[in-house]
RNA sequence: GCCGGCGUAGCUCAGUUGGCAGAGCAAUCGCCUUGUAAGCGAUAGGUCAUCGGUUCGAAUCCGAUCGCCGGCUCCA
């Protein structure tokens, strides 16, 4: 009989208290709890573990994030592609996933109707599609770098013990991109990615650090590739002034990588971005480009995500903000609270004006006393509550209550719209 | 996947030694016509996760499966 005892040890009472406070705070911010309270998403036992279903408000936040990031990527020379969710098993044999990753993938047979069946695999990553798109036409060194991005939903049969809300799901969407480039472009491309990491995390106020993972024992490629690639990663981090640690031997079997870990509002760290150098997949898929000497060379491929998984990043944001999203990301930015039934007409009129200005707005139409409407709106963490009664219908204004600041008095509709749009990176 | 725990109404939970399934909140309907964080009344809501076993009798005991939680391992 073996008895396992769990414990935790701290140097001082103060440290222990801080730990306990953090546990308590983490429980209050738990994205699974807030996700239900704010009607963002749900999980269903009958659907399967780790498969989130996004409700209208959750979908809205995710789409806003994507819309924003898409614009940022276009400005930085990315092109967007869309690739299938399934491929014939042959593709996964070429990529090596069939051999090395099989137990984590979903495969199925399909009846082709002529007495034969085909085996298909659901994608656990987006790389093959991007490789095939690259390989579809002859490339010149002048075409490089090609920055190919996709919000690609992938499926991985994660082990049952690790599935955890949105943080570790079996279906998730990566803000994925693959950069095809020449060896001498790796450094500047990595610099560009670190710049993007800094910009994106800055928007949410996240601090972060990095880890560089070097060549593992079981790996492929010649040492010159590993040295060049690893040095390019380290040099970029140094030049950007990103603090980093070296994780000896923790790289992917095909190349070294940078992992970014960010720190949330209560000091927890999360891995989000990853930047990987790859020489293997371009080879497997036979990718080439024509050099200035008109010889044929194989391009490098950089894999990178910035948010990582939209699911995980969404979960991190929910916990970081404790559900009180910044106004630009809030699923509902404004809720109109009519004082009595007779104010519904004016409330509807205000809503129409706000909708026309692109504000996400709802009217609280339940027949409840004021304080209850306010309490419920507060609980939904809506940034602005507009109280409309006789006074407001008369003046054409709205009584504004802020989520954090309370009642701030009357404002005109235009003033209110300006407040909502202030600081909106999508505006 | 492994170790440990858990699964009762939409949510949070009670349910005594195995003996009629409960509360609050949410929902629905009615009342109130409301001025900034929780009014009043009523109604409805359940194969006690699922399947099997023990028993005169199972939410309660046993087994399996599914799901969830904490940890390990893994990862975006």
Tab-separated table of N, CA, C and O (backbone and C1' of nucleotides) in Angstrom, chain A residues 27 33 36, chain B residues 6-15 21-25 45-46 48-49 68-69:
chain	number	residue	atom	x	y	z
A	27	UNK	N	-9.560	31.375	-8.684
A	27	UNK	CA	-10.855	30.707	-8.671
A	27	UNK	C	-11.964	31.670	-9.112
A	27	UNK	O	-12.839	31.311	-9.884
A	33	UNK	N	-15.874	29.398	-15.344
A	33	UNK	CA	-16.961	29.976	-14.560
A	33	UNK	C	-17.480	31.253	-15.242
A	33	UNK	O	-18.686	31.411	-15.464
A	36	UNK	N	-19.434	30.791	-18.464
A	36	UNK	CA	-20.844	30.424	-18.280
A	36	UNK	C	-21.644	31.652	-17.838
A	36	UNK	O	-22.717	31.929	-18.361
B	6	C	P	-14.793	11.250	-3.363
B	6	C	O5'	-15.566	12.165	-4.424
B	6	C	C5'	-15.963	13.485	-4.087
B	6	C	C4'	-16.366	14.239	-5.330
B	6	C	C3'	-17.617	13.748	-6.046
B	6	C	O3'	-18.794	14.207	-5.432
B	6	C	C1'	-15.917	14.204	-7.625
B	7	G	P	-20.206	13.483	-5.731
B	7	G	O5'	-20.538	13.905	-7.236
B	7	G	C5'	-20.721	15.275	-7.563
B	7	G	C4'	-21.137	15.410	-9.031
B	7	G	C3'	-22.494	14.791	-9.358
B	7	G	O3'	-23.113	15.554	-10.381
B	7	G	C1'	-20.819	13.764	-10.659
B	8	U	P	-24.131	16.734	-10.066
B	8	U	O5'	-25.329	15.988	-9.325
B	8	U	C5'	-26.151	15.097	-10.043
B	8	U	C4'	-27.529	15.072	-9.460
B	8	U	C3'	-28.231	16.422	-9.407
B	8	U	O3'	-28.812	16.763	-10.656
B	8	U	C1'	-28.416	15.405	-7.301
B	9	A	P	-28.720	18.312	-11.147
B	9	A	O5'	-30.239	18.756	-11.236
B	9	A	C5'	-31.058	18.279	-12.305
B	9	A	C4'	-31.996	19.385	-12.724
B	9	A	C3'	-31.304	20.717	-13.007
B	9	A	O3'	-31.927	21.360	-14.116
B	9	A	C1'	-32.943	21.015	-11.351
B	10	G	P	-31.425	21.100	-15.585
B	10	G	O5'	-30.345	22.243	-15.806
B	10	G	C5'	-29.672	22.405	-17.074
B	10	G	C4'	-29.060	23.785	-17.118
B	10	G	C3'	-28.204	24.131	-15.902
B	10	G	O3'	-26.852	23.791	-16.125
B	10	G	C1'	-29.860	25.787	-16.198
B	11	C	P	-25.952	23.246	-14.911
B	11	C	O5'	-25.709	24.549	-14.029
B	11	C	C5'	-24.844	25.586	-14.474
B	11	C	C4'	-24.749	26.649	-13.408
B	11	C	C3'	-24.330	26.138	-12.038
B	11	C	O3'	-22.919	26.074	-11.925
B	11	C	C1'	-26.251	27.480	-11.797
B	12	U	P	-22.269	25.010	-10.939
B	12	U	O5'	-22.634	25.577	-9.492
B	12	U	C5'	-22.020	26.779	-9.006
B	12	U	C4'	-22.510	27.051	-7.610
B	12	U	C3'	-22.430	25.865	-6.659
B	12	U	O3'	-21.133	25.706	-6.112
B	12	U	C1'	-24.558	26.888	-6.460
B	13	C	P	-20.680	24.234	-5.673
B	13	C	O5'	-21.959	23.607	-4.944
B	13	C	C5'	-21.870	23.095	-3.662
B	13	C	C4'	-23.178	23.252	-2.924
B	13	C	C3'	-23.727	21.979	-2.269
B	13	C	O3'	-23.016	21.640	-1.096
B	13	C	C1'	-25.507	23.194	-3.235
B	14	A	P	-23.097	20.120	-0.554
B	14	A	O5'	-24.579	20.016	0.023
B	14	A	C5'	-24.859	20.505	1.294
B	14	A	C4'	-26.307	20.347	1.694
B	14	A	C3'	-26.814	18.951	2.038
B	14	A	O3'	-26.287	18.450	3.244
B	14	A	C1'	-28.491	20.164	0.936
B	15	G	P	-25.816	16.930	3.316
B	15	G	O5'	-27.152	16.111	3.027
B	15	G	C5'	-28.207	16.104	3.966
B	15	G	C4'	-29.412	15.427	3.381
B	15	G	C3'	-29.203	13.987	2.920
B	15	G	O3'	-29.244	13.071	3.998
B	15	G	C1'	-30.350	15.173	1.242
B	21	A	P	-38.872	9.717	-3.997
B	21	A	O5'	-38.366	11.212	-3.772
B	21	A	C5'	-37.638	11.536	-2.604
B	21	A	C4'	-37.197	12.976	-2.652
B	21	A	C3'	-38.282	13.943	-3.100
B	21	A	O3'	-38.199	15.141	-2.327
B	21	A	C1'	-36.398	14.159	-4.506
B	22	G	P	-39.519	16.081	-2.113
B	22	G	O5'	-38.894	17.384	-1.456
B	22	G	C5'	-38.467	18.449	-2.268
B	22	G	C4'	-37.474	19.223	-1.466
B	22	G	C3'	-37.141	20.598	-2.007
B	22	G	O3'	-38.110	21.548	-1.599
B	22	G	C1'	-35.153	19.448	-1.493
B	23	A	P	-38.268	22.930	-2.433
B	23	A	O5'	-37.035	23.803	-1.903
B	23	A	C5'	-37.003	24.226	-0.553
B	23	A	C4'	-35.739	25.010	-0.281
B	23	A	C3'	-35.502	26.194	-1.215
B	23	A	O3'	-36.221	27.346	-0.784
B	23	A	C1'	-33.523	24.922	-1.031
B	24	G	P	-36.600	28.499	-1.829
B	24	G	O5'	-35.218	29.220	-2.129
B	24	G	C5'	-34.600	30.062	-1.150
B	24	G	C4'	-33.251	30.518	-1.655
B	24	G	C3'	-33.277	31.187	-3.022
B	24	G	O3'	-33.609	32.564	-2.953
B	24	G	C1'	-31.575	29.552	-2.994
B	25	C	P	-34.391	33.265	-4.175
B	25	C	O5'	-33.315	33.269	-5.353
B	25	C	C5'	-32.179	34.144	-5.309
B	25	C	C4'	-31.197	33.794	-6.401
B	25	C	C3'	-31.728	33.872	-7.830
B	25	C	O3'	-31.744	35.199	-8.333
B	25	C	C1'	-30.542	31.863	-7.555
B	45	G	P	-42.987	20.261	-14.390
B	45	G	O5'	-41.401	20.454	-14.454
B	45	G	C5'	-40.741	20.654	-15.717
B	45	G	C4'	-39.357	21.178	-15.494
B	45	G	C3'	-38.423	20.233	-14.739
B	45	G	O3'	-37.818	19.325	-15.642
B	45	G	C1'	-38.264	22.428	-13.844
B	46	G	P	-38.076	17.782	-15.535
B	46	G	O5'	-36.590	17.236	-15.654
B	46	G	C5'	-35.582	17.663	-14.770
B	46	G	C4'	-34.908	16.477	-14.116
B	46	G	C3'	-35.594	15.129	-14.347
B	46	G	O3'	-34.647	14.147	-14.717
B	46	G	C1'	-35.328	15.551	-12.019
B	48	C	P	-33.084	9.468	-11.652
B	48	C	O5'	-32.014	10.634	-11.771
B	48	C	C5'	-30.617	10.334	-11.892
B	48	C	C4'	-29.845	11.284	-11.019
B	48	C	C3'	-28.675	10.617	-10.315
B	48	C	O3'	-27.588	11.533	-10.314
B	48	C	C1'	-30.089	11.611	-8.724
B	49	A	P	-26.170	10.935	-10.703
B	49	A	O5'	-26.200	10.969	-12.285
B	49	A	C5'	-26.531	12.157	-12.995
B	49	A	C4'	-26.086	11.976	-14.425
B	49	A	C3'	-26.311	10.576	-14.984
B	49	A	O3'	-27.620	10.450	-15.516
B	49	A	C1'	-24.076	11.218	-15.370
B	68	C	P	-14.320	16.724	-19.745
B	68	C	O5'	-14.477	17.225	-18.240
B	68	C	C5'	-15.383	18.272	-17.925
B	68	C	C4'	-15.461	18.443	-16.427
B	68	C	C3'	-14.144	18.730	-15.717
B	68	C	O3'	-13.758	20.083	-15.819
B	68	C	C1'	-15.307	17.072	-14.519
B	69	C	P	-12.202	20.475	-15.732
B	69	C	O5'	-11.903	20.269	-14.182
B	69	C	C5'	-12.520	21.100	-13.205
B	69	C	C4'	-12.066	20.699	-11.829
B	69	C	C3'	-10.556	20.608	-11.647
B	69	C	O3'	-9.970	21.880	-11.431
B	69	C	C1'	-11.563	18.689	-10.728
